[in-house]
Short mmCIF file of C-alpha atoms in Angstrom, two decimals:
data_model
loop_
_atom_site.label_atom_id
_atom_site.label_comp_id
_atom_site.label_asym_id
_atom_site.label_seq_id
_atom_site.Cartn_x
_atom_site.Cartn_y
_atom_site.Cartn_z
CA SER A 40 123.84 109.19 81.50
CA GLN A 41 122.87 112.14 79.51
CA THR A 42 125.02 114.98 78.82
CA ILE A 43 124.66 118.27 77.14
CA HIS A 44 127.42 120.46 75.59
CA GLN A 45 127.47 123.95 73.97
CA TRP A 46 130.21 125.96 72.56
CA PRO A 47 132.02 127.99 72.04
CA ALA A 48 132.32 128.76 75.93
CA THR A 49 133.30 132.40 75.30
CA LEU A 50 133.39 134.61 72.23
CA VAL A 51 134.02 138.26 71.45
CA GLN A 52 132.37 139.39 68.15
CA PRO A 53 131.99 142.78 66.42
CA VAL A 54 128.74 144.34 65.83
CA GLY A 55 127.39 143.27 62.54
CA SER A 56 129.14 140.15 62.50
CA PRO A 57 127.33 136.71 62.21
CA LEU A 58 126.92 134.41 65.38
CA SER A 59 126.51 130.53 65.63
CA LEU A 60 126.17 128.92 68.87
CA GLU A 61 126.00 124.95 68.93
CA CYS A 62 124.48 122.69 71.27
CA THR A 63 124.12 118.96 71.49
CA VAL A 64 122.61 116.41 73.83
CA GLU A 65 123.88 112.78 74.34
CA GLY A 66 122.20 109.86 76.14
CA THR A 67 118.77 110.76 75.31
CA SER A 68 116.33 110.61 72.18
CA ASN A 69 113.85 113.18 71.37
CA PRO A 70 114.52 116.00 73.89
CA ASN A 71 112.65 119.07 74.20
CA LEU A 72 115.55 121.79 73.57
CA TYR A 73 115.71 125.33 74.80
CA TRP A 74 117.82 128.51 74.31
CA TYR A 75 117.98 131.10 77.22
CA ARG A 76 119.96 134.20 77.56
CA GLN A 77 121.19 135.90 80.83
CA ALA A 78 122.18 139.77 79.83
CA ALA A 79 124.47 141.36 82.65
CA GLY A 80 122.59 141.63 85.99
CA ARG A 81 119.39 140.56 84.44
CA GLY A 82 117.17 137.06 84.76
CA LEU A 83 116.94 134.24 82.61
CA GLN A 84 115.01 134.85 79.38
CA LEU A 85 113.53 132.06 77.30
CA LEU A 86 114.56 132.78 73.67
CA PHE A 87 113.44 129.57 71.88
CA TYR A 88 112.42 126.14 72.50
CA SER A 89 111.96 123.02 70.03
CA VAL A 90 109.86 119.68 70.68
CA GLY A 91 111.41 118.21 67.66
CA ILE A 92 113.26 118.28 64.50
CA GLY A 93 112.43 121.59 62.62
CA GLN A 94 110.15 122.67 65.28
CA ILE A 95 111.05 126.09 66.63
CA SER A 96 109.03 128.37 68.81
CA SER A 97 110.26 131.85 69.62
CA GLU A 98 109.33 133.49 72.73
CA VAL A 99 110.63 136.96 72.08
CA PRO A 100 110.99 139.07 68.95
CA GLN A 101 114.68 139.29 68.32
CA ASN A 102 117.82 139.57 66.22
CA LEU A 103 118.36 135.97 66.68
CA SER A 104 117.03 132.62 65.18
CA ALA A 105 117.49 129.12 66.05
CA SER A 106 117.17 125.79 64.06
CA ARG A 107 117.16 122.20 64.96
CA PRO A 108 118.85 120.01 62.12
CA GLN A 109 118.91 116.88 64.02
CA ASP A 110 117.14 115.60 66.94
CA ARG A 111 119.93 116.23 69.63
CA GLN A 112 121.46 119.36 68.06
CA PHE A 113 120.30 122.99 68.68
CA ILE A 114 121.82 126.00 66.93
CA LEU A 115 121.31 129.56 67.92
CA SER A 116 122.30 132.18 64.94
CA SER A 117 122.33 135.61 64.22
CA LYS A 118 123.00 137.33 60.56
CA LYS A 119 124.23 140.65 62.28
CA LEU A 120 124.99 140.73 65.79
CA LEU A 121 124.01 144.02 67.96
CA LEU A 122 125.57 145.40 71.09
CA SER A 123 122.35 144.41 72.96
CA ASP A 124 122.96 140.55 72.12
CA SER A 125 125.86 140.47 74.67
CA GLY A 126 125.26 138.13 77.33
CA PHE A 127 125.37 134.56 79.05
CA TYR A 128 123.67 132.10 76.76
CA LEU A 129 122.33 128.69 77.78
CA CYS A 130 121.35 125.51 76.10
CA ALA A 131 119.05 123.20 77.98
CA TRP A 132 117.24 120.13 77.53
CA SER A 133 114.40 118.24 79.23
CA VAL A 134 112.50 114.63 78.40
CA ARG A 135 109.96 114.84 75.90
CA GLY A 136 106.39 114.58 77.15
CA GLY A 137 104.48 115.13 80.12
CA TRP A 138 104.62 118.42 82.25
CA GLY A 139 106.48 119.66 85.25
CA ASN A 140 109.72 117.99 83.56
CA THR A 141 112.99 118.90 85.17
CA ILE A 142 115.08 121.12 82.72
CA TYR A 143 118.87 120.54 82.50
CA PHE A 144 121.27 123.20 81.38
CA GLY A 145 124.59 123.52 79.84
CA GLU A 146 127.42 125.15 80.95
CA GLY A 147 126.69 128.38 78.86
CA SER A 148 128.60 130.79 76.25
CA TRP A 149 129.64 133.99 77.13
CA LEU A 150 129.11 136.37 74.12
CA THR A 151 130.61 139.89 74.20
CA VAL A 152 129.58 142.23 71.13
CA VAL A 153 132.11 145.01 70.64
CA ASP B 156 102.33 131.03 83.91
CA ALA B 157 101.56 131.67 87.53
CA LYS B 158 103.58 134.27 89.26
CA THR B 159 105.82 133.60 92.09
CA THR B 160 107.29 135.93 94.82
CA GLN B 161 110.65 135.42 96.63
CA PRO B 162 112.53 137.76 98.95
CA ASN B 163 115.49 139.51 97.08
CA SER B 164 118.26 138.19 99.33
CA MET B 165 118.81 136.03 102.57
CA GLU B 166 121.92 135.46 104.61
CA SER B 167 122.76 132.50 106.36
CA ASN B 168 125.82 131.30 108.66
CA GLU B 169 127.64 128.25 107.55
CA GLU B 170 126.28 124.79 108.73
CA GLU B 171 122.91 126.24 109.90
CA PRO B 172 119.44 125.76 107.90
CA VAL B 173 118.28 128.19 105.46
CA HIS B 174 114.53 128.68 104.69
CA LEU B 175 113.86 130.00 101.41
CA PRO B 176 110.15 131.15 100.97
CA CYS B 177 108.01 131.35 98.03
CA ASN B 178 104.48 132.76 97.73
CA HIS B 179 102.41 131.52 94.70
CA SER B 180 98.85 132.54 95.43
CA THR B 181 97.67 132.08 91.87
CA ILE B 182 98.78 128.61 91.48
CA SER B 183 96.71 126.12 89.61
CA GLY B 184 96.06 122.66 90.29
CA THR B 185 98.38 121.49 87.52
CA ASP B 186 101.19 123.54 88.40
CA TYR B 187 104.45 122.04 89.50
CA ILE B 188 106.71 123.73 91.98
CA HIS B 189 110.28 123.63 90.86
CA TRP B 190 113.28 125.10 92.37
CA TYR B 191 116.69 125.76 90.78
CA ARG B 192 119.57 127.72 91.68
CA GLN B 193 122.44 129.33 89.76
CA LEU B 194 125.83 129.50 90.98
CA PRO B 195 128.01 132.71 89.74
CA SER B 196 128.93 132.11 86.07
CA GLN B 197 127.07 128.76 85.81
CA GLY B 198 123.98 127.70 84.28
CA PRO B 199 120.97 126.84 86.52
CA GLU B 200 121.01 123.65 88.52
CA TYR B 201 117.75 121.67 89.35
CA VAL B 202 117.36 121.35 93.05
CA ILE B 203 113.96 119.89 93.89
CA HIS B 204 110.34 119.82 92.60
CA GLY B 205 106.99 118.81 93.97
CA LEU B 206 103.28 119.04 93.33
CA THR B 207 101.19 118.63 96.55
CA SER B 208 103.37 116.83 99.05
CA ASN B 209 106.64 117.54 100.87
CA VAL B 210 109.60 116.26 99.14
CA ASN B 211 113.05 115.64 100.26
CA ASN B 212 116.26 114.66 98.23
CA ARG B 213 120.04 114.71 98.90
CA MET B 214 120.11 118.55 98.31
CA ALA B 215 117.29 119.90 100.04
CA SER B 216 113.62 119.57 101.25
CA LEU B 217 110.62 121.19 99.86
CA ALA B 218 107.64 122.10 102.00
CA ILE B 219 104.57 122.75 100.22
CA ALA B 220 101.69 124.47 102.12
CA GLU B 221 98.30 122.60 102.37
CA ASP B 222 96.67 125.05 100.20
CA ARG B 223 99.53 125.12 97.88
CA LYS B 224 99.71 128.97 97.80
CA SER B 225 103.18 128.79 99.45
CA SER B 226 106.30 126.85 99.75
CA THR B 227 109.64 126.60 101.42
CA LEU B 228 112.85 125.49 100.27
CA ILE B 229 114.89 124.02 103.10
CA LEU B 230 118.71 123.56 102.88
CA HIS B 231 119.37 121.70 106.12
CA ARG B 232 123.14 122.84 106.53
CA ALA B 233 124.30 125.60 104.53
CA THR B 234 127.72 125.47 103.16
CA LEU B 235 129.61 128.15 101.42
CA ARG B 236 128.93 126.27 98.22
CA ASP B 237 125.33 126.81 98.76
CA ALA B 238 125.92 130.66 97.88
CA ALA B 239 123.67 131.18 94.72
CA VAL B 240 120.58 132.53 93.38
CA TYR B 241 117.68 130.35 94.12
CA TYR B 242 114.59 130.41 91.93
CA CYS B 243 110.97 129.15 92.72
CA ILE B 244 109.32 128.44 89.45
CA LEU B 245 105.62 127.55 88.67
CA THR B 246 105.20 125.13 85.62
CA ASN B 247 102.56 122.99 83.91
CA ASP B 248 104.19 122.61 80.72
CA TYR B 249 107.77 121.98 79.45
CA LYS B 250 108.90 125.58 79.74
CA LEU B 251 110.49 127.39 82.72
CA SER B 252 110.09 131.28 83.17
CA PHE B 253 112.68 132.45 85.73
CA GLY B 254 112.03 135.32 87.97
CA ALA B 255 114.73 137.48 89.95
CA GLY B 256 115.09 134.74 92.57
CA THR B 257 116.76 134.91 96.00
CA THR B 258 120.28 135.62 96.46
CA VAL B 259 121.68 133.59 99.29
CA THR B 260 124.96 134.44 101.15
CA VAL B 261 126.53 132.16 103.38
CA ARG B 262 128.79 133.58 106.04
CA ALA B 263 131.57 131.36 107.11
#
């Protein structure tokens, strides 16, 4: 069966510090990968998605970047965090190809920028 | 992506059915109707999806109007664990755009 892991689960970072959130998917090959963010009291916002190694699409301009160094690994990064980067970050995956496929989410990472 | 409209909130009693409506009058022929739910402090969870016909699974049923401009998610017997935000989403590619959803409260 397929599983998705993301870490760390929680972190508190000072403004201006770097960020790295990692996500890996197991039990499948060539998945579509996603990073979503949910700010406090707000809806889920798609930040990045990837359909293959090295292929990253950004949905919104921001202080963050994403990379996919391996087929089942997706990394969310920032060089300098802002207070507005605080939120609940979710990695997700779906089966490559076709449309209307189900997206499966990880358990999320809580980021507080202080 | 075509837009969906859901009520902000709904209340239900435990062990009673819950009918969650979703309007999507601008749906296109290739749009799938997906439902996800998000429990507090967790990532969204897939509930059900369909294209044209009604669908049933172990979690819920999805009733799709004949003209596909609306749909209803049916939880047959609500439990306290069904308290969550329920999202109705249209998609015809590999991305999901979440709206505000419907917050479901279940009373014991």
